[in-house]
């Protein structure tokens, strides 16, 4: 009897596998890895001492500090907002719910520059509130409040977007069980809701933070680019670059990239460390 | 001293879930709400548990105006159809939950809570399972944890939503006798929802047959079977 070779129907040919895999690797290498490598190699092109000089420059330090402060305010605000919004959307039915969900996505679909311009229109000297704010000597534009507002706008959806599908999927039965067992609303949130969403929440916060540190467009419009005062890290990169300090620009860019990589590493570490718990929280 | 449900109505949008449901049941009885899906039995159960508010009507239970009490003050142990166990807590933590969330003054001491949990684990025959997580249990075991959790608060009323709905036939039969036994032992008033008449007649003291948001007939299993009062009841029972 002739021997027949069987072909696994779900197995693709080797040529196809190699082609697809090759395209994926090439793409990732060209568009993700190469730029990262360039950033770090350019940062040290002028030697360690030059890199150190850029880093210890007062304007650079001011930019790093400003970025961190803006993120430190914007991220907690959006965390609280995101939890509240996701809670409302997932656990209650009310008219206008779909509209609210769409609205949360607005910052994803609107260009950050437009967002920045909106703040200029509202708070600027020619804007609606500008003159009255000026009368009370309150500075929003070209100062920290404006930068924080722009950052909040741009990073608005991250936590909420992460939590809404998770919380909708988990339903409200566990909360109902907690209430019927005598728990107050606050205790129910603290002991039942929060532990169930903590991984999604953490992931949302990490993403939100990464974006808050990296935001350029909206912040650029409202910051005024005052060196050492209202320049965030991304703005400082541009300023250095425009002033032909290429190495300096890459040094600051490298720090930004490093913060991003750190975020990813933290996320991967948490996923690895708590893999079991993570899997359990998705199971019903 | 009894459970008196009077003219309860409830609409979801335009859909009337309950349109004037009334019944009276003595305290300590085991009451089955029997009916096809969409007859309003789960809605009525959720109203008793304080998870929904009716549009109109009253409920009195043990001389209390039941509907005026918030869900968490009612001490109505609710066993959900899909158990709704806290997935991030161990079995023991699940059972202890209702005691641990009590305000400081009313909360039992830690050792007392632990002892109570041990007792309940024994009662539901899950003695060595306290450290497991719900995802590590079978359906029947989860069901029993849900019951132990509801019993931990020493409920005035035990509410069970299709308690055996998600279990296979063999486990279902075993749990039936056992649940009835637990009810008698705990001395609570139990209300359980089912669409399975065999189950209702086998377990309950009183069966309330529901249809389209109303209660068609209430009576002992024998009485209802012998003397169906409405066309719907006789048709439903002969199905």
XYZ file of C-alpha atoms in Angstrom:
523
model
C 0.000 0.000 0.000
C 1.284 3.411 -0.895
C 2.276 5.642 1.950
C 0.342 8.807 2.185
C 1.577 11.925 3.790
C -0.960 13.778 5.777
C -1.097 17.513 5.780
C -2.367 19.203 8.914
C -5.243 21.354 7.681
C -4.515 24.131 10.153
C -0.790 24.174 9.449
C 0.513 26.657 6.855
C 3.398 25.947 4.528
C 6.920 26.804 5.625
C 7.340 29.366 2.854
C 4.260 31.261 3.973
C 5.381 31.171 7.605
C 8.811 32.516 6.731
C 7.396 35.256 4.534
C 4.859 36.478 7.088
C 7.303 36.188 9.963
C 9.962 37.984 7.942
C 7.641 40.864 7.090
C 6.656 41.234 10.749
C 10.256 41.217 11.968
C 11.398 43.603 9.248
C 8.581 45.987 10.039
C 9.169 45.953 13.785
C 12.901 46.372 13.267
C 12.571 49.239 10.837
C 9.878 51.222 12.592
C 10.311 50.379 16.270
C 13.757 49.061 17.098
C 15.898 51.115 14.723
C 14.591 54.515 15.910
C 15.177 53.479 19.531
C 18.720 52.385 18.750
C 19.360 55.643 16.920
C 18.031 57.703 19.818
C 20.354 56.079 22.322
C 23.418 55.936 20.067
C 23.011 59.589 19.052
C 22.586 60.566 22.697
C 26.038 59.215 23.478
C 27.607 60.313 20.164
C 29.219 63.309 21.813
C 30.594 61.190 24.623
C 29.438 60.661 28.172
C 30.596 64.063 29.346
C 28.531 65.903 26.765
C 25.490 63.827 27.620
C 26.060 64.598 31.282
C 26.462 68.308 30.544
C 23.098 68.380 28.759
C 21.484 66.469 31.563
C 22.751 68.717 34.296
C 21.816 71.854 32.399
C 19.311 73.808 34.510
C 16.871 74.171 31.594
C 16.880 70.427 30.968
C 16.337 69.729 34.642
C 13.508 72.255 34.682
C 11.902 70.520 31.681
C 12.152 67.109 33.363
C 10.714 68.501 36.580
C 7.840 70.220 34.758
C 6.939 67.056 32.827
C 6.949 65.010 36.017
C 4.812 67.565 37.875
C 2.296 67.771 35.030
C 2.036 63.980 34.909
C 1.830 63.770 38.706
C -1.250 66.000 38.633
C -2.892 64.801 35.408
C -2.569 61.049 36.008
C -4.311 60.953 39.432
C -7.057 63.245 38.121
C -7.715 60.995 35.155
C -7.489 57.910 37.344
C -10.281 59.200 39.571
C -12.270 60.328 36.576
C -11.692 57.069 34.718
C -12.866 54.937 37.642
C -15.942 57.108 38.139
C -16.843 57.045 34.451
C -16.285 53.312 34.067
C -18.283 52.643 37.240
C -21.173 54.743 35.978
C -21.156 53.200 32.514
C -20.714 49.595 33.625
C -22.946 49.426 36.675
C -25.860 51.734 35.863
C -28.286 52.341 33.050
C -29.075 55.952 32.302
C -30.116 57.994 29.288
C -27.183 59.369 27.327
C -24.838 56.523 28.242
C -23.726 55.887 24.670
C -23.121 59.593 24.262
C -20.926 59.654 27.366
C -18.850 56.737 26.066
C -18.400 58.539 22.740
C -17.452 61.715 24.545
C -14.755 59.903 26.508
C -13.156 58.949 23.197
C -13.105 62.536 21.981
C -9.460 63.188 22.899
C -8.461 60.163 20.795
C -10.193 61.478 17.716
C -9.483 65.193 18.023
C -6.010 66.419 17.179
C -4.134 67.510 20.321
C -3.339 70.817 18.615
C -7.053 71.550 18.380
C -7.379 70.757 22.074
C -4.599 73.217 22.841
C -6.216 75.890 20.699
C -9.515 75.407 22.492
C -7.810 76.206 25.785
C -6.242 79.290 24.203
C -9.700 80.373 23.043
C -11.159 79.898 26.504
C -8.366 81.142 28.728
C -6.398 83.423 26.373
C -6.429 87.221 26.606
C -8.815 87.390 23.634
C -10.781 84.400 24.971
C -13.911 84.046 27.070
C -12.383 83.842 30.499
C -8.992 85.448 29.843
C -9.791 89.041 30.836
C -11.556 88.128 34.085
C -8.803 85.690 35.037
C -6.298 88.425 34.339
C -8.206 90.728 36.663
C -7.684 88.250 39.503
C -4.081 87.751 38.428
C -4.626 84.075 37.619
C -2.323 82.742 34.943
C -3.552 79.665 33.092
C -1.960 79.882 29.657
C 1.816 79.840 29.352
C 2.018 78.434 32.871
C 1.681 75.137 34.748
C -2.169 75.148 34.929
C -2.459 75.360 31.156
C 0.045 72.550 30.667
C -1.783 70.382 33.195
C -5.157 71.112 31.556
C -3.824 70.186 28.119
C -2.272 66.998 29.506
C -5.481 66.056 31.292
C -7.441 66.506 28.075
C -5.137 64.390 25.975
C -4.780 61.554 28.515
C -8.459 61.646 29.489
C -9.581 58.327 27.917
C -6.794 55.959 28.932
C -7.995 54.738 32.338
C -11.704 54.856 31.459
C -11.152 53.032 28.159
C -9.206 50.309 29.917
C -11.806 49.828 32.652
C -15.143 50.082 30.825
C -14.984 46.793 28.867
C -13.528 45.014 31.905
C -16.232 46.243 34.260
C -19.036 45.665 31.761
C -17.768 42.134 31.348
C -17.674 41.538 35.096
C -21.263 42.709 35.511
C -22.806 43.932 38.725
C -23.678 40.681 40.461
C -20.723 40.700 42.826
C -21.586 44.237 43.909
C -25.198 43.216 44.424
C -24.046 40.273 46.492
C -21.894 42.567 48.626
C -24.769 44.991 49.211
C -27.174 42.210 50.144
C -24.572 40.905 52.606
C -24.712 44.266 54.350
C -21.754 46.146 52.865
C -22.012 49.895 52.371
C -21.440 51.371 48.925
C -17.934 52.480 49.856
C -16.954 49.132 51.352
C -18.360 47.378 48.296
C -16.193 49.524 46.063
C -13.094 49.053 48.207
C -13.402 45.326 48.826
C -15.137 44.023 45.717
C -14.952 46.410 42.774
C -11.410 47.695 43.195
C -9.714 44.294 43.648
C -11.509 43.022 40.550
C -10.286 45.866 38.359
C -6.847 46.479 39.824
C -4.873 45.049 36.895
C -6.824 46.907 34.270
C -6.574 50.010 36.393
C -2.829 49.689 36.769
C -2.395 49.151 33.053
C -4.546 52.192 32.298
C -2.535 54.310 34.711
C 0.747 53.204 33.132
C -0.471 54.051 29.642
C -1.922 57.332 30.866
C 1.384 58.203 32.505
C 3.416 57.336 29.416
C 1.248 59.546 27.291
C 1.228 62.378 29.848
C 5.016 62.499 29.824
C 5.210 62.323 26.050
C 2.437 64.729 25.030
C 3.642 67.333 22.569
C 0.902 68.924 20.431
C -1.618 70.225 22.945
C 1.032 71.252 25.449
C 3.007 72.987 22.732
C 0.091 75.292 21.966
C -0.581 76.356 25.564
C 2.927 76.335 27.023
C 4.475 79.401 25.384
C 7.841 77.623 25.216
C 9.501 79.673 27.924
C 12.866 78.032 28.339
C 13.444 76.721 31.841
C 9.905 77.613 32.872
C 7.143 76.200 30.662
C 9.081 73.753 28.515
C 8.207 70.128 29.115
C 10.565 67.340 28.043
C 9.141 66.860 24.537
C 9.120 70.627 23.979
C 12.673 70.842 25.239
C 13.731 68.200 22.712
C 12.364 70.346 19.926
C 13.966 73.487 21.277
C 17.390 71.857 21.494
C 16.969 70.407 18.034
C 15.964 73.758 16.540
C 19.057 75.281 18.116
C 21.271 72.737 16.332
C 22.135 71.007 19.618
C 21.461 67.577 18.089
C 23.230 65.582 20.744
C 21.402 67.491 23.476
C 18.085 66.835 21.772
C 18.845 63.126 21.588
C 19.947 63.010 25.223
C 16.594 64.376 26.402
C 14.808 62.178 23.861
C 16.688 59.206 25.267
C 15.389 59.989 28.758
C 11.856 60.166 27.406
C 12.351 56.872 25.601
C 13.838 55.368 28.739
C 10.780 56.385 30.770
C 8.603 54.741 28.127
C 10.651 51.550 28.192
C 10.541 51.566 31.970
C 6.742 51.729 31.816
C 6.657 48.748 29.466
C 9.112 46.818 31.620
C 7.023 47.503 34.712
C 3.917 46.306 32.928
C 5.593 43.131 31.688
C 7.024 42.462 35.133
C 3.601 42.789 36.741
C 2.027 40.547 34.117
C 4.706 37.944 34.698
C 4.680 38.197 38.484
C 0.903 37.984 38.845
C 0.053 35.842 35.840
C -2.129 33.458 37.856
C -4.124 36.145 39.530
C -4.515 37.927 36.218
C -5.900 34.822 34.579
C -8.240 34.212 37.520
C -9.649 37.724 37.388
C -10.766 37.177 33.800
C -12.346 33.850 34.504
C -15.891 33.594 35.706
C -45.820 37.469 61.652
C -45.726 36.653 57.985
C -44.622 37.760 54.562
C -47.294 39.871 52.882
C -46.680 41.020 49.334
C -49.366 43.423 48.163
C -50.018 44.651 44.614
C -46.421 45.016 43.496
C -45.901 46.561 40.073
C -42.665 47.114 38.230
C -41.923 48.215 34.688
C -38.649 48.073 32.793
C -39.099 50.858 30.297
C -42.375 49.914 28.644
C -42.209 46.248 29.559
C -44.304 45.397 32.629
C -42.356 42.824 34.664
C -44.844 42.771 37.533
C -48.423 43.970 37.289
C -50.001 43.642 40.702
C -48.396 40.644 42.334
C -49.828 39.741 45.764
C -49.334 36.819 48.109
C -49.183 35.918 51.785
C -46.883 33.323 53.268
C -46.285 32.418 56.926
C -42.910 33.142 58.435
C -40.456 30.272 58.352
C -42.014 28.682 55.296
C -40.276 27.536 52.172
C -41.944 29.362 49.301
C -41.383 28.542 45.645
C -42.052 31.094 42.910
C -42.849 28.924 39.932
C -43.452 30.139 36.422
C -42.181 30.341 32.859
C -39.372 32.721 32.004
C -40.581 36.301 31.769
C -43.309 35.753 34.349
C -41.664 38.178 36.776
C -40.482 35.720 39.424
C -36.865 36.887 39.455
C -37.963 40.524 39.530
C -40.120 39.793 42.566
C -37.197 38.032 44.246
C -34.892 40.989 43.548
C -37.482 43.334 45.029
C -37.570 41.221 48.183
C -33.778 41.396 48.302
C -33.724 45.169 47.843
C -31.865 44.959 44.540
C -34.803 46.545 42.710
C -37.482 48.955 43.872
C -41.064 48.388 42.709
C -43.061 51.194 41.085
C -45.898 50.629 43.527
C -47.157 48.171 46.130
C -46.023 47.160 49.605
C -44.208 44.317 51.289
C -44.500 43.596 54.993
C -42.344 41.019 56.638
C -42.223 40.170 60.363
C -44.072 43.422 61.086
C -41.519 45.498 59.242
C -42.165 47.746 56.288
C -39.756 45.762 54.165
C -39.486 48.143 51.217
C -38.509 51.088 53.410
C -35.373 49.269 54.492
C -32.256 49.563 52.340
C -30.956 46.291 50.935
C -28.042 46.130 53.325
C -30.237 46.532 56.399
C -32.667 43.788 55.412
C -30.408 40.834 56.167
C -31.801 39.032 53.181
C -29.287 36.402 52.125
C -29.334 36.285 48.351
C -28.065 33.273 46.419
C -27.561 34.286 42.810
C -28.169 32.038 39.849
C -24.524 32.221 38.839
C -23.450 32.431 42.494
C -21.678 35.818 42.170
C -18.882 34.669 44.443
C -16.113 37.210 44.992
C -13.563 35.826 42.589
C -10.523 37.414 44.192
C -11.301 36.026 47.661
C -10.829 32.560 49.067
C -13.861 30.500 49.980
C -13.366 31.347 53.674
C -13.102 35.075 52.884
C -16.244 34.870 50.780
C -18.173 33.355 53.645
C -16.755 35.802 56.184
C -17.525 38.840 54.016
C -20.936 39.657 55.457
C -19.519 39.600 58.988
C -16.329 41.499 58.201
C -18.095 44.433 56.567
C -20.262 45.112 59.586
C -19.642 48.433 61.312
C -17.038 48.216 64.064
C -19.518 48.050 66.937
C -21.506 45.129 65.511
C -18.617 43.193 64.028
C -17.819 39.892 65.752
C -14.255 39.345 66.961
C -11.827 37.807 64.497
C -11.759 34.477 66.320
C -15.565 34.355 66.337
C -15.714 35.045 62.617
C -13.193 32.271 62.003
C -15.202 29.844 64.110
C -18.415 30.780 62.331
C -16.769 30.232 58.944
C -15.561 26.813 60.067
C -19.069 25.884 61.194
C -20.566 26.977 57.909
C -17.935 25.146 55.865
C -18.843 22.036 57.783
C -22.540 22.644 57.278
C -22.135 22.883 53.497
C -19.709 19.951 53.489
C -16.683 21.864 52.261
C -14.576 21.450 55.343
C -11.101 21.651 53.830
C -11.916 23.981 50.979
C -11.601 27.258 52.868
C -8.320 28.245 51.284
C -9.409 27.587 47.684
C -10.555 30.210 45.224
C -13.983 30.030 43.567
C -12.397 29.300 40.182
C -10.960 26.091 41.665
C -14.378 24.713 42.631
C -17.027 22.761 40.746
C -20.456 24.217 40.090
C -22.071 22.349 42.958
C -19.328 23.420 45.351
C -19.680 27.068 44.313
C -23.400 26.790 44.895
C -22.782 25.626 48.438
C -20.269 28.387 49.106
C -22.841 30.922 47.912
C -25.344 29.436 50.338
C -22.869 29.438 53.231
C -22.043 33.075 52.484
C -25.723 33.995 52.584
C -26.273 32.046 55.817
C -23.292 33.687 57.531
C -25.196 36.919 58.115
C -27.913 35.024 59.957
C -30.463 36.144 57.418
C -34.075 36.930 58.184
C -34.938 35.742 54.704
C -33.132 33.488 52.268
C -33.620 34.312 48.604
C -32.558 31.818 45.964
C -32.627 32.568 42.255
C -32.818 29.322 40.248
C -30.412 27.825 42.772
C -29.872 24.650 40.790
C -30.253 26.121 37.330
C -26.633 25.714 36.331
C -26.113 22.224 37.756
C -26.507 18.814 36.193
C -29.485 16.628 37.072
C -27.722 14.312 39.521
C -26.168 17.059 41.634
C -29.461 18.899 41.491
C -31.389 16.075 43.162
C -28.794 15.684 45.892
C -28.728 19.382 46.669
C -32.519 19.589 46.840
C -32.918 17.481 49.991
C -29.884 19.035 51.467
C -31.126 22.606 50.879
C -34.476 21.751 52.401
C -32.616 20.358 55.402
C -30.566 23.544 55.749
C -33.709 25.654 55.548
C -35.340 23.710 58.370
C -32.207 23.910 60.466
C -31.661 27.648 59.982
C -35.308 28.476 60.650
C -35.466 31.246 58.067
C -38.140 32.179 55.598
C -36.944 31.055 52.177
C -38.143 32.169 48.786
C -36.803 30.366 45.775
C -37.357 30.945 42.119
C -37.644 28.063 39.680
C -39.203 27.163 36.362
C -39.026 23.459 37.210
C -42.335 22.342 38.758
C -40.961 19.030 39.933
C -38.377 20.921 41.942
C -40.946 23.337 43.338
C -43.364 20.619 44.384
C -40.656 18.442 45.893
C -39.166 21.117 48.115
C -41.627 23.841 48.944
C -44.264 24.290 51.654
C -46.032 26.790 49.452
C -45.953 27.170 45.701
C -46.865 30.455 43.997
C -47.499 30.021 40.283
C -46.690 33.164 38.331
C -47.690 34.313 34.889
C -47.249 37.650 33.138
C -46.329 39.590 36.252
C -49.166 38.258 38.377
C -49.504 35.459 40.882
C -52.106 33.066 39.560
C -52.366 30.781 42.546
C -50.728 30.184 45.926
C -51.075 26.989 47.863
C -49.445 23.851 49.171
C -48.044 21.592 46.451
C -50.925 19.182 46.980
C -53.613 21.834 46.814
C -52.232 23.436 43.688
C -51.849 20.128 41.939
C -55.268 18.839 42.965
C -57.168 22.017 42.302
C -55.614 24.353 39.717
C -57.644 27.568 39.930
C -56.926 29.068 36.534
C -56.553 27.816 33.021
C -52.931 28.908 32.974
C -52.076 26.927 36.088
C -53.624 23.717 34.832
C -51.951 24.122 31.454
C -48.598 24.948 32.987
C -48.751 21.965 35.332
C -49.743 19.533 32.638
C -46.944 20.669 30.334
